[in-house]
mmCIF file of C-alpha atoms in Angstrom:
data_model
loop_
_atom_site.group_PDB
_atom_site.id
_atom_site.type_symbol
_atom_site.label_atom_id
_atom_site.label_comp_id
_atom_site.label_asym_id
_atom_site.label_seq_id
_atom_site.Cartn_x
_atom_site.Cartn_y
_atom_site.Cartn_z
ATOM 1 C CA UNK W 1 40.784 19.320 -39.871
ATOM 2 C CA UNK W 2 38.577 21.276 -37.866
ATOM 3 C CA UNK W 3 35.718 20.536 -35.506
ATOM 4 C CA UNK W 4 32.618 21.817 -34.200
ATOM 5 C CA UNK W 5 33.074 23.197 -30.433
ATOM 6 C CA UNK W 6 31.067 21.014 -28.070
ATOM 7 C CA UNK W 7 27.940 23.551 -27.235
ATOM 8 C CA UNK W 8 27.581 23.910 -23.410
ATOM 9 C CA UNK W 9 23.964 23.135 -22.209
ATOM 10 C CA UNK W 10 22.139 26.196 -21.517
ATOM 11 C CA UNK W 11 22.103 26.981 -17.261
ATOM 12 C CA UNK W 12 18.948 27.996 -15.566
ATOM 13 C CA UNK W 13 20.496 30.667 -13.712
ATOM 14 C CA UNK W 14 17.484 33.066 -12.264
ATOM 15 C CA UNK W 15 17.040 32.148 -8.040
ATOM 16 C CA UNK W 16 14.960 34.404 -6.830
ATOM 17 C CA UNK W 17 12.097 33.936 -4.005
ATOM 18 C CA UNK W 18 8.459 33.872 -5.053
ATOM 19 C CA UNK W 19 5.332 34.530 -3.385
ATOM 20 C CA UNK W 20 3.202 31.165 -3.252
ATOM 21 C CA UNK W 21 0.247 33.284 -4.395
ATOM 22 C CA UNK W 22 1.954 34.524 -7.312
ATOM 23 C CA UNK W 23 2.813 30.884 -8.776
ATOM 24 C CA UNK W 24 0.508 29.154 -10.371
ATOM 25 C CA UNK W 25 0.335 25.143 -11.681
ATOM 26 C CA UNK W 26 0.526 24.042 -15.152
ATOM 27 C CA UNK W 27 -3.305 22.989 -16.329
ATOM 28 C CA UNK W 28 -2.254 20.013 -18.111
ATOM 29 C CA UNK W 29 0.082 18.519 -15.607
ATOM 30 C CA UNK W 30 -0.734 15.280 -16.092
ATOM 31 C CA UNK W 31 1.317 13.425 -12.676
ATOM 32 C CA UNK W 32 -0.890 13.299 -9.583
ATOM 33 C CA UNK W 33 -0.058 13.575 -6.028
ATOM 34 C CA UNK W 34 -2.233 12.221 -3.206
ATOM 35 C CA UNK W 35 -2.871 13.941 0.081
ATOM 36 C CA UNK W 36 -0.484 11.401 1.691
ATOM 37 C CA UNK W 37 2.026 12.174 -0.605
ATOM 38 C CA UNK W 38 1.511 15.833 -0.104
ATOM 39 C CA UNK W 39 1.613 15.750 3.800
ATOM 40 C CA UNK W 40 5.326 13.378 3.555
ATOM 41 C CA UNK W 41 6.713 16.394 1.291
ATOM 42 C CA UNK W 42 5.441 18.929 4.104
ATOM 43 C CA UNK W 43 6.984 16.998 6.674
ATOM 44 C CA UNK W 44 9.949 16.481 4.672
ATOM 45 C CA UNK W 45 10.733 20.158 4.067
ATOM 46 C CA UNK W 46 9.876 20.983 7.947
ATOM 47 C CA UNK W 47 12.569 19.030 8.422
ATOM 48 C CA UNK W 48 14.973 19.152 5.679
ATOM 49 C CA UNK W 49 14.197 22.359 4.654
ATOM 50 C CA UNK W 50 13.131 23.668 1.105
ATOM 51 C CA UNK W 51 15.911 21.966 -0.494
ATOM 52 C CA UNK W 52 14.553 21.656 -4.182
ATOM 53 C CA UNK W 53 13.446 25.221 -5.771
ATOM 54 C CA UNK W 54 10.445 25.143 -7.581
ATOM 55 C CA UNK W 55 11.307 25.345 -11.944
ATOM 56 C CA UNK W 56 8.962 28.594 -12.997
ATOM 57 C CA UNK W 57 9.022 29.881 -16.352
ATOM 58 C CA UNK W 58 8.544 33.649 -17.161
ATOM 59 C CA UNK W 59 5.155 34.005 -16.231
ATOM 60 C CA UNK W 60 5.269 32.664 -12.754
ATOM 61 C CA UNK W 61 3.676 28.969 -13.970
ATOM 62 C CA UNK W 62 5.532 25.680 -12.176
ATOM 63 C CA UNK W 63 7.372 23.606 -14.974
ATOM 64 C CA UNK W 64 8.372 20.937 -11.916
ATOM 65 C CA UNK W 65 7.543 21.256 -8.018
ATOM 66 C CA UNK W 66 3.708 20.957 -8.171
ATOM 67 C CA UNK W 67 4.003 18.698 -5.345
ATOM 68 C CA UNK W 68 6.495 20.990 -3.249
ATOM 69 C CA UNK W 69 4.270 23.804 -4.224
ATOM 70 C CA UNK W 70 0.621 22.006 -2.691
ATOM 71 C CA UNK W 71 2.942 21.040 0.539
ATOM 72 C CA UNK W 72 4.492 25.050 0.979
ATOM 73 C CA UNK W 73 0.615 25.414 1.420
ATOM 74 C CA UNK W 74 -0.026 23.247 3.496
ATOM 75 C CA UNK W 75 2.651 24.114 5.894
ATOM 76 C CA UNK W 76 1.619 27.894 5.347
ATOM 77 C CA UNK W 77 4.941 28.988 3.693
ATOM 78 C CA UNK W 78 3.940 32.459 1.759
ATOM 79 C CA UNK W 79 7.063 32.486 -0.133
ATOM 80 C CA UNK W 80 9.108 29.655 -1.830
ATOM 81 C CA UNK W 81 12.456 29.069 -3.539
ATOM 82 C CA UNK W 82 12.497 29.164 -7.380
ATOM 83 C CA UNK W 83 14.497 28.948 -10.385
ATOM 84 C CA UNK W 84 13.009 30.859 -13.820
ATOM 85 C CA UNK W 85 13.542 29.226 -17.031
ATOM 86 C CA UNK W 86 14.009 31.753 -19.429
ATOM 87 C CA UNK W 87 15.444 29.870 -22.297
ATOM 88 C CA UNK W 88 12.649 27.332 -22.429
ATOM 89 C CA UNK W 89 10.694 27.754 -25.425
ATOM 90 C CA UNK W 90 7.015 26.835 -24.823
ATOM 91 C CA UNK W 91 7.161 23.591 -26.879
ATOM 92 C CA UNK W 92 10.113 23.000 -23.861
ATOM 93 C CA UNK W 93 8.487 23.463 -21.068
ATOM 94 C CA UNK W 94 5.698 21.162 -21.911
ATOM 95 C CA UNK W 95 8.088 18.562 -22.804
ATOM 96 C CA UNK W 96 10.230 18.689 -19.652
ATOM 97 C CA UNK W 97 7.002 18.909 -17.510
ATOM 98 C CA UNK W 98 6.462 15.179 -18.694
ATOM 99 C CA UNK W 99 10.528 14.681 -19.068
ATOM 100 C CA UNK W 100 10.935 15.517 -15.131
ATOM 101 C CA UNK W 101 8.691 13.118 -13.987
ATOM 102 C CA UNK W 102 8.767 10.383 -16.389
ATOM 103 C CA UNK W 103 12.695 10.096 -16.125
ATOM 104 C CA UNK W 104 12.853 9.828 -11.919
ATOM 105 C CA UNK W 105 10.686 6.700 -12.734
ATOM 106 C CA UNK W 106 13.641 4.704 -15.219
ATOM 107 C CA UNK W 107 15.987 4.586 -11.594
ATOM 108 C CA UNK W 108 15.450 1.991 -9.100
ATOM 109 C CA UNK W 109 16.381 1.096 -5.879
ATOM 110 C CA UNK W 110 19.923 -0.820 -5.109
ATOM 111 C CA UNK W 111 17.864 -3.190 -2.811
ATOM 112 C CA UNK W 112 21.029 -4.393 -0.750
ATOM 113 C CA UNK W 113 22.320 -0.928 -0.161
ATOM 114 C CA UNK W 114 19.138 0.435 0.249
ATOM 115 C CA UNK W 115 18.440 -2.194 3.217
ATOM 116 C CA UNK W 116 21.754 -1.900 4.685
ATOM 117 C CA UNK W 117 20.947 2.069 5.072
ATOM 118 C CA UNK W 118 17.299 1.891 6.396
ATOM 119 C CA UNK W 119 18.586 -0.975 8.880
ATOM 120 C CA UNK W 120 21.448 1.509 9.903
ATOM 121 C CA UNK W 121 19.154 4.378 10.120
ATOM 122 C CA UNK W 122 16.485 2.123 12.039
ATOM 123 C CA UNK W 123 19.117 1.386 14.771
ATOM 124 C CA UNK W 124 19.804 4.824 15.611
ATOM 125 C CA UNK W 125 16.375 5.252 17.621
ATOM 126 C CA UNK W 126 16.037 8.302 19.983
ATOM 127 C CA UNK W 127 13.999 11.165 18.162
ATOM 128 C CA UNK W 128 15.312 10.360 14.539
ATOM 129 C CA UNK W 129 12.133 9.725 12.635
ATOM 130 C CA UNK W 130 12.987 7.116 10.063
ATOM 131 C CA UNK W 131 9.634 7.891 8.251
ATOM 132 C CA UNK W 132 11.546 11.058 6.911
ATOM 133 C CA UNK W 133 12.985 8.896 4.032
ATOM 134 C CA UNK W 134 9.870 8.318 2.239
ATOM 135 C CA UNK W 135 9.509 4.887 3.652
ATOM 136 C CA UNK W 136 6.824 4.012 5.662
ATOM 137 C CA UNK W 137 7.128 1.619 8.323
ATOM 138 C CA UNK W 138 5.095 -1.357 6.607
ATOM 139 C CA UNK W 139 7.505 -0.971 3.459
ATOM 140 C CA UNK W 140 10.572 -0.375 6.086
ATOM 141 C CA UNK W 141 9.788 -3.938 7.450
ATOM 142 C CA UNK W 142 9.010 -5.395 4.318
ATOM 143 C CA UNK W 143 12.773 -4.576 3.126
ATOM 144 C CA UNK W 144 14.804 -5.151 6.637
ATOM 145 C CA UNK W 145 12.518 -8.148 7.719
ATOM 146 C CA UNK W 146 11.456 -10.263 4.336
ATOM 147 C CA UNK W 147 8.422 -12.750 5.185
ATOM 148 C CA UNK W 148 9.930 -16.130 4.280
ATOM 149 C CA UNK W 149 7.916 -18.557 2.509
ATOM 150 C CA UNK W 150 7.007 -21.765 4.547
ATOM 151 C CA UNK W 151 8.737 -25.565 3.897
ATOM 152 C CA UNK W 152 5.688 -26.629 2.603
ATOM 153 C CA UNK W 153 4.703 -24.086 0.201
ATOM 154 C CA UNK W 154 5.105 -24.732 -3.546
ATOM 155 C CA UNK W 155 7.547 -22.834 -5.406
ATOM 156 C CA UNK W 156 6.304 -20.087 -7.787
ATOM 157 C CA UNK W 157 6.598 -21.688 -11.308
ATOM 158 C CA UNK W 158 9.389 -20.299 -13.858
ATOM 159 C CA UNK W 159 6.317 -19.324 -16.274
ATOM 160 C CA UNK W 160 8.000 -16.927 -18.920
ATOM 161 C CA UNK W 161 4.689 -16.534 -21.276
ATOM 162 C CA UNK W 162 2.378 -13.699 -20.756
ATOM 163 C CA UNK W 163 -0.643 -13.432 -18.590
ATOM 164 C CA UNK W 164 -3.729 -14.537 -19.878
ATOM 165 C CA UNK W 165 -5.990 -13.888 -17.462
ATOM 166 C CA UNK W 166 -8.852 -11.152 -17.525
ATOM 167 C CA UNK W 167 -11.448 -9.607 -15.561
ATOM 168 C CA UNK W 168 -14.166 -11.919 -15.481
ATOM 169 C CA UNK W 169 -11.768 -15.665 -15.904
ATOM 170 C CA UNK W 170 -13.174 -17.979 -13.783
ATOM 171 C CA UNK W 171 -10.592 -21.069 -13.231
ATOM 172 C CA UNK W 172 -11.059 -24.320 -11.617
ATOM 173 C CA UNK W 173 -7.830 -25.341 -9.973
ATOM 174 C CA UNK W 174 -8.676 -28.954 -8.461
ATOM 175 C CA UNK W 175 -11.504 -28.180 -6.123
ATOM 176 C CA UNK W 176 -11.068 -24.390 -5.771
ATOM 177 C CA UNK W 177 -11.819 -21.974 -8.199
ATOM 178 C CA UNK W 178 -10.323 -18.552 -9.046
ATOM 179 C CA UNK W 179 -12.193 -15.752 -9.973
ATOM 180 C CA UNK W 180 -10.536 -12.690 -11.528
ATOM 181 C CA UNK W 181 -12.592 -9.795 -10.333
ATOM 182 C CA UNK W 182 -13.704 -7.453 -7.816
ATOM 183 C CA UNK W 183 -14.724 -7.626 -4.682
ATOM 184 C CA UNK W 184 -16.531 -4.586 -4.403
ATOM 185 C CA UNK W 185 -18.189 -5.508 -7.509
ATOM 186 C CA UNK W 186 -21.862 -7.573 -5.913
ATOM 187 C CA UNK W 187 -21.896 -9.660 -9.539
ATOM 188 C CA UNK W 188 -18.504 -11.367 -9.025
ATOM 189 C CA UNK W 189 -19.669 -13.355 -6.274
ATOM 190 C CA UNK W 190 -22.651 -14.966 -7.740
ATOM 191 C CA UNK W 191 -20.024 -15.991 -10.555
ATOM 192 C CA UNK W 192 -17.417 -17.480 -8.166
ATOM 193 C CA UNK W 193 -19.899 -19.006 -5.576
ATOM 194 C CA UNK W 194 -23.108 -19.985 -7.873
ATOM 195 C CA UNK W 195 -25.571 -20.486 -5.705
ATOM 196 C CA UNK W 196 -23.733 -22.146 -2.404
ATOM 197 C CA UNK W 197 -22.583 -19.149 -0.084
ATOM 198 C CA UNK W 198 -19.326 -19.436 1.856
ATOM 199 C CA UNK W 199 -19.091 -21.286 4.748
ATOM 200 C CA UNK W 200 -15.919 -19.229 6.045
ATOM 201 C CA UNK W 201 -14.005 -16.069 4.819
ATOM 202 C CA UNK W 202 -10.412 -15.400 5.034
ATOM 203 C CA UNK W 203 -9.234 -12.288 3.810
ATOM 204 C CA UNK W 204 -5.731 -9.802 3.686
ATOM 205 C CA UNK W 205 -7.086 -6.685 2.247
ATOM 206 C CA UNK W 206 -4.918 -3.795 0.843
ATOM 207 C CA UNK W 207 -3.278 -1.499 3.490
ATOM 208 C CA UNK W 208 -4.158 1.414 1.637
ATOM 209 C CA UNK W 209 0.093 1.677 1.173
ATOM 210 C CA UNK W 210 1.227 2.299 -2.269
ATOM 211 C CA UNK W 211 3.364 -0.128 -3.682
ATOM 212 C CA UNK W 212 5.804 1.825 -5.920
ATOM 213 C CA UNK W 213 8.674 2.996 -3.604
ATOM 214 C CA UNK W 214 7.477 1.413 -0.734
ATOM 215 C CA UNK W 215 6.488 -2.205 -0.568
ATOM 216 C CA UNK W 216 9.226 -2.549 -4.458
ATOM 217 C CA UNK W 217 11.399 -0.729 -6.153
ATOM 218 C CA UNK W 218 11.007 -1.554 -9.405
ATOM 219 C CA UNK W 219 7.833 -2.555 -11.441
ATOM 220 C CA UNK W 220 7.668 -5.906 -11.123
ATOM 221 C CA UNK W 221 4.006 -5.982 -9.273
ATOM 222 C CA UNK W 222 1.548 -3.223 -10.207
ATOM 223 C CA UNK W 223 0.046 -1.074 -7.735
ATOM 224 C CA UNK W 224 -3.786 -2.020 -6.237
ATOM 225 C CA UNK W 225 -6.529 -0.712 -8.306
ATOM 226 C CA UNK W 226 -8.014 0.430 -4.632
ATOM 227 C CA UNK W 227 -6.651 1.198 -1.662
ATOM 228 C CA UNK W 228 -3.053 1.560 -2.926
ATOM 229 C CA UNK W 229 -2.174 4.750 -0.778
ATOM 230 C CA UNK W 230 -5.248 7.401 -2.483
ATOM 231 C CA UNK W 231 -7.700 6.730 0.849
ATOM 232 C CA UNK W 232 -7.830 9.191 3.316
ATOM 233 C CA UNK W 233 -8.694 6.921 7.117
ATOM 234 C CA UNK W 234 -12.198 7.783 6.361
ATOM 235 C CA UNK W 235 -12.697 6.593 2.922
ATOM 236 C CA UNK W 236 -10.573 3.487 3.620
ATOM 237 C CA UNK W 237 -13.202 2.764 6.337
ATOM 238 C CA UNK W 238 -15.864 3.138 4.031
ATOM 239 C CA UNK W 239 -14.108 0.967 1.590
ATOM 240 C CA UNK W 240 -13.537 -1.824 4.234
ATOM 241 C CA UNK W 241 -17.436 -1.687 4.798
ATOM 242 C CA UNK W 242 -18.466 -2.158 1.266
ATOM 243 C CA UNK W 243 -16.437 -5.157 0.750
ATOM 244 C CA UNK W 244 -17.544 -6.533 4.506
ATOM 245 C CA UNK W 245 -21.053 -6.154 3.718
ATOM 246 C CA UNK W 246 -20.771 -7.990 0.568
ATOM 247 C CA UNK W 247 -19.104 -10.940 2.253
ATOM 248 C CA UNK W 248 -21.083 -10.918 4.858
ATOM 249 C CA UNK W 249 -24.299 -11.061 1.925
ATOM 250 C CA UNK W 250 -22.303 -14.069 0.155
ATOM 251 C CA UNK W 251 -21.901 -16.009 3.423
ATOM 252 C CA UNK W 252 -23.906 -18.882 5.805
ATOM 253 C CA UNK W 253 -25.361 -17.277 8.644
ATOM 254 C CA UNK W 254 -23.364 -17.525 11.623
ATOM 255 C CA UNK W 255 -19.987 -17.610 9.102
ATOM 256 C CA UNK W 256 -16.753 -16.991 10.749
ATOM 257 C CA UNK W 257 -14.679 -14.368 8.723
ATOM 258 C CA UNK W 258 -10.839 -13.785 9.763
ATOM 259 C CA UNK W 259 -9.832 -10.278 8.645
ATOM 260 C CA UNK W 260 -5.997 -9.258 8.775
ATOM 261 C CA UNK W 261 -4.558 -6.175 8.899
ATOM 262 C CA UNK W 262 -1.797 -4.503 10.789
ATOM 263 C CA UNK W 263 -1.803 -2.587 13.882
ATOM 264 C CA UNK W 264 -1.625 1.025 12.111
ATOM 265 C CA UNK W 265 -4.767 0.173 10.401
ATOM 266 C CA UNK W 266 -6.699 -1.225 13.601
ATOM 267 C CA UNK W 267 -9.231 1.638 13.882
ATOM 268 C CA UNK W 268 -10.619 1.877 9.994
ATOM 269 C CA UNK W 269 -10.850 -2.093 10.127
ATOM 270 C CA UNK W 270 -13.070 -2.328 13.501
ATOM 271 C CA UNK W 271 -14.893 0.546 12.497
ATOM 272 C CA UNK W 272 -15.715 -0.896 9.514
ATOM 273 C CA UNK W 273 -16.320 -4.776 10.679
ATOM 274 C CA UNK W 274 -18.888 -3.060 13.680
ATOM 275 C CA UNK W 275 -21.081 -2.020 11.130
ATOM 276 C CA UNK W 276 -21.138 -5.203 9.273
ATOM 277 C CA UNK W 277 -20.731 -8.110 11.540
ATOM 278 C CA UNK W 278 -22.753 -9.230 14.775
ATOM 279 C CA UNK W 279 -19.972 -10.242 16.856
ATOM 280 C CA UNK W 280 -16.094 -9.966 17.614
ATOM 281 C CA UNK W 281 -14.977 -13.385 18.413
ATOM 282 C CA UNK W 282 -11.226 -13.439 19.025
ATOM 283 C CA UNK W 283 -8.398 -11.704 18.333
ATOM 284 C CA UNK W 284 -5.856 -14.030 16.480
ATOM 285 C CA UNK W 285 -1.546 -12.748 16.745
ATOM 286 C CA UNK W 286 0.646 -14.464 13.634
ATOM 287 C CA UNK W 287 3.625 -14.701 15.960
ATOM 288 C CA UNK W 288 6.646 -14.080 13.046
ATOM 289 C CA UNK W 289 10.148 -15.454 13.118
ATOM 290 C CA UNK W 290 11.616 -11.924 13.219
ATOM 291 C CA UNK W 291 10.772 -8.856 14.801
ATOM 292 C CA UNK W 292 10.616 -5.877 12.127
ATOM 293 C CA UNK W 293 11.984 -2.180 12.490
ATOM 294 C CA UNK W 294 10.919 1.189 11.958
ATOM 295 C CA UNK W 295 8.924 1.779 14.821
ATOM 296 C CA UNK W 296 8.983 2.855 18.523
ATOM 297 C CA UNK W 297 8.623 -1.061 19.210
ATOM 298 C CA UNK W 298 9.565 -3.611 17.104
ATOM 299 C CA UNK W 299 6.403 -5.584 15.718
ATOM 300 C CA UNK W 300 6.798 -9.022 15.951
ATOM 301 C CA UNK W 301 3.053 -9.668 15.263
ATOM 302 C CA UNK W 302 0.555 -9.168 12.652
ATOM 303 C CA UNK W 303 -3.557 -9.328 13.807
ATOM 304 C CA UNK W 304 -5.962 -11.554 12.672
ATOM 305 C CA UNK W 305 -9.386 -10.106 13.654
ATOM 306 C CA UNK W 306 -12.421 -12.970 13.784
ATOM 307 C CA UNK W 307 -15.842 -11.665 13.687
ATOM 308 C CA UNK W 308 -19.144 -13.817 12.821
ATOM 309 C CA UNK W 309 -21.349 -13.077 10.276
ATOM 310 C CA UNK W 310 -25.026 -13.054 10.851
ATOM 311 C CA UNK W 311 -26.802 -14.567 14.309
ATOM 312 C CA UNK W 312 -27.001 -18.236 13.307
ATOM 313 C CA UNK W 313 -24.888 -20.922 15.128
ATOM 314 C CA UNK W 314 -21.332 -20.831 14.153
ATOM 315 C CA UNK W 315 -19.070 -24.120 13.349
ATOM 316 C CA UNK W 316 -16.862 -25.137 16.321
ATOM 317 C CA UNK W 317 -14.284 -28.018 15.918
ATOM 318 C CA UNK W 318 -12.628 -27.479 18.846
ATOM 319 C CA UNK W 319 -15.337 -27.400 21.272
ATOM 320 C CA UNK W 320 -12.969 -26.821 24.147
ATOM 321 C CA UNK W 321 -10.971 -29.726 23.332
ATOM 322 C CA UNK W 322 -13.651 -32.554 23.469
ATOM 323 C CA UNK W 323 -12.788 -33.868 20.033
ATOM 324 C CA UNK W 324 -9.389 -33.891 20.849
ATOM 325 C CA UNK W 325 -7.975 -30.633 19.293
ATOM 326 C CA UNK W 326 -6.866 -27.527 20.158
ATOM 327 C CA UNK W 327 -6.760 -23.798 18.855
ATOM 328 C CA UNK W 328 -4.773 -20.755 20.334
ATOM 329 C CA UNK W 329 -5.130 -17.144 19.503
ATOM 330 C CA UNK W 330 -1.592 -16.857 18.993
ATOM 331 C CA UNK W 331 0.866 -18.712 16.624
ATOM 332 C CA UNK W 332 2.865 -19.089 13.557
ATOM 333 C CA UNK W 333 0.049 -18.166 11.300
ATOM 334 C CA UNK W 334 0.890 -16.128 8.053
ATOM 335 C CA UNK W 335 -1.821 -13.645 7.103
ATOM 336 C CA UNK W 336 -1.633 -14.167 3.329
ATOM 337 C CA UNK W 337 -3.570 -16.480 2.282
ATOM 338 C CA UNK W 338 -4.349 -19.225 1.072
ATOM 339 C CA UNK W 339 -1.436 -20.670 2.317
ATOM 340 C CA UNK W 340 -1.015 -23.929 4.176
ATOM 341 C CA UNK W 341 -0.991 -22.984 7.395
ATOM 342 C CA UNK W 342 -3.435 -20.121 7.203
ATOM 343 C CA UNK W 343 -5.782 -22.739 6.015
ATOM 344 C CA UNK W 344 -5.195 -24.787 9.110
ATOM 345 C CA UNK W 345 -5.925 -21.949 11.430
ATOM 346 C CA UNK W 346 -9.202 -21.286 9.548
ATOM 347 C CA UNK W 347 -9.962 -25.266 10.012
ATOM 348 C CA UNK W 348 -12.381 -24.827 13.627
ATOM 349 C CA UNK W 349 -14.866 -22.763 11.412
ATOM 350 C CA UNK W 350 -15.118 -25.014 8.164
ATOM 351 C CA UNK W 351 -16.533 -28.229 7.198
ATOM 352 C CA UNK W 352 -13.299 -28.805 4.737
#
């Protein structure tokens, strides 16, 4: 009895160095990479060095490395590494040019392993940049320091059916009521709020920080439909306005909004918020259990800006303690609402 040889896989052999004039991208590449992706690849191979040849085929076209390709250019490289596929057929090379990108997405991350590295890496300090993972320092804390949830907080329900809900569901949960929408969108808040405008505003915006590799590994919460990562510092600003504005439109005059965000992000948020509120009132600190790492200092902290909303009288029911309460500006205070707590922290500026 005989049998068939085992076929060895054909070997992409050809290394040569290209001019990054002479290579051009393939039309139909259908993965995207924002400029922030772009500029961590750049920094990557400053550092790393040009580790990963470009895949060419014949003609000089990129099969895989678009994204190394737009950073060589970036960092002014004139020539690059690459390997020539001459065996590809053309029917091949538009199949792998999906195949290469599509299969990196079917790993994920060991999420114990991957934390003990990072935290190992983290506690090296000096010069080391631990940014030059991938990882930026939001998702580096959100992996060495995990928020945990408060005593009095409800458990997440075991609910194994599908999601029901669509754009446009309005639900009445007791006395609140959810809207699925948008908030950039001026329509959704005449459907959540009718005709009564808020009387306070708390709201944790997007970070503009993907989700996929940084904040999870796997796919278990889709990215943002805005602000995921795509804004450049200006258009995040301008994004921040629109929504502020439209708050501020849906609001009492002389409403108190609390507006979180992390200290990275303080400039696009207060440029934003000048245009569209009257007044700063306070600075709020959540004071967390754990310091996070990643950084030159460890965080401890996430801000809770407070502006006001208009130029009528705002409500106070503190008053400087003549009813008997009291309000600091720093304190255990998540930033994600609604959660107890953050309601209770909102509490001087509401009639609830």
């Amino acid at each position: 009895m005989t049998t068939e040889p085992i076929r060895a896989p054909a070997v992409a052999a050809t290394f040569q160095m290209m001019p990054v004039a002479s290579l051009r991208p393939y039309e139909r590449n259908a993965r995207k990479h924002s400029k922030k992706q772009i500029r961590l690849i750049a920094r990557s191979i400053e550092e790393f060095g040009f580790t990963n040849p470009l895949l060419i085929d014949r003609d000089g076209m990129v099969v895989a490395g678009h994204g190394r390709l737009e950073a060589a250019k970036v960092l002014g490289l004139t020539e690059v590494p690459t390997v020539r596929l001459d065996h590809f057929t053309p029917e091949q090379i538009r199949a792998y040019v999906i195949a290469d990108n599509r299969l990196a997405e079917q790993s994920g991350w060991d999420t114990q392993l991957l934390t003990m590295e990072l935290g190992e890496l983290a506690k090296l300090g000096g010069n080391f940049d631990i940014r030059l993972t991938g990882f930026d320092t939001p998702a580096i804390d959100a992996l060495l320091c995990p928020m945990q949830a408060d005593d009095d907080e409800p458990l997440e329900p075991d609910v194994k059916a599908p999601p029901v809900s669509r754009v446009g569901d309005l639900w009445q949960l007791g006395r609140h009521r959810l809207l699925c929408g948008d908030a950039t969108d001026p329509r959704a808040y005449g459907r959540l709020l009718g005709d009564q405008p808020a009387q306070m505003v708390f709201t944790d915006p997007p970070y503009n920080v993907p989700i996929a590799g940084n904040v999870t590994s796997g796919d278990r919460h889709g990215e943002f439909v805005m602000a995921s990562g795509e804004m450049s510092p200006q258009e995040f600003t301008s994004f921040l306005n629109a929504v502020f504005m439209l708050l501020v439109a849906n609001s009492v005059d002389g409403s108190i909004h609390f507006l979180c965000i992390d200290w990275r992000h303080l400039r696009e948020l207060m440029d934003a918020a000048t245009v569209s509120y009257t007044e700063l009132k306070n600075l709020c600190v959540w004071n967390k259990a754990n310091a996070g790492m990643g950084s030159l200092y460890r965080s401890k902290h996430e801000l809770i800006f407070v502006y006001k909303a208009g130029r009528g009288a705002h409500i106070n029911n503190i008053e400087l303690g003549s009813t008997g309460a009291t309000a600091a500006t720093s304190g255990p205070t998540p930033a994600s609402p609604p959660r107890p707590k953050a309601a209770r922290s909102a509490w001087p500026c509401t009639r609830r």
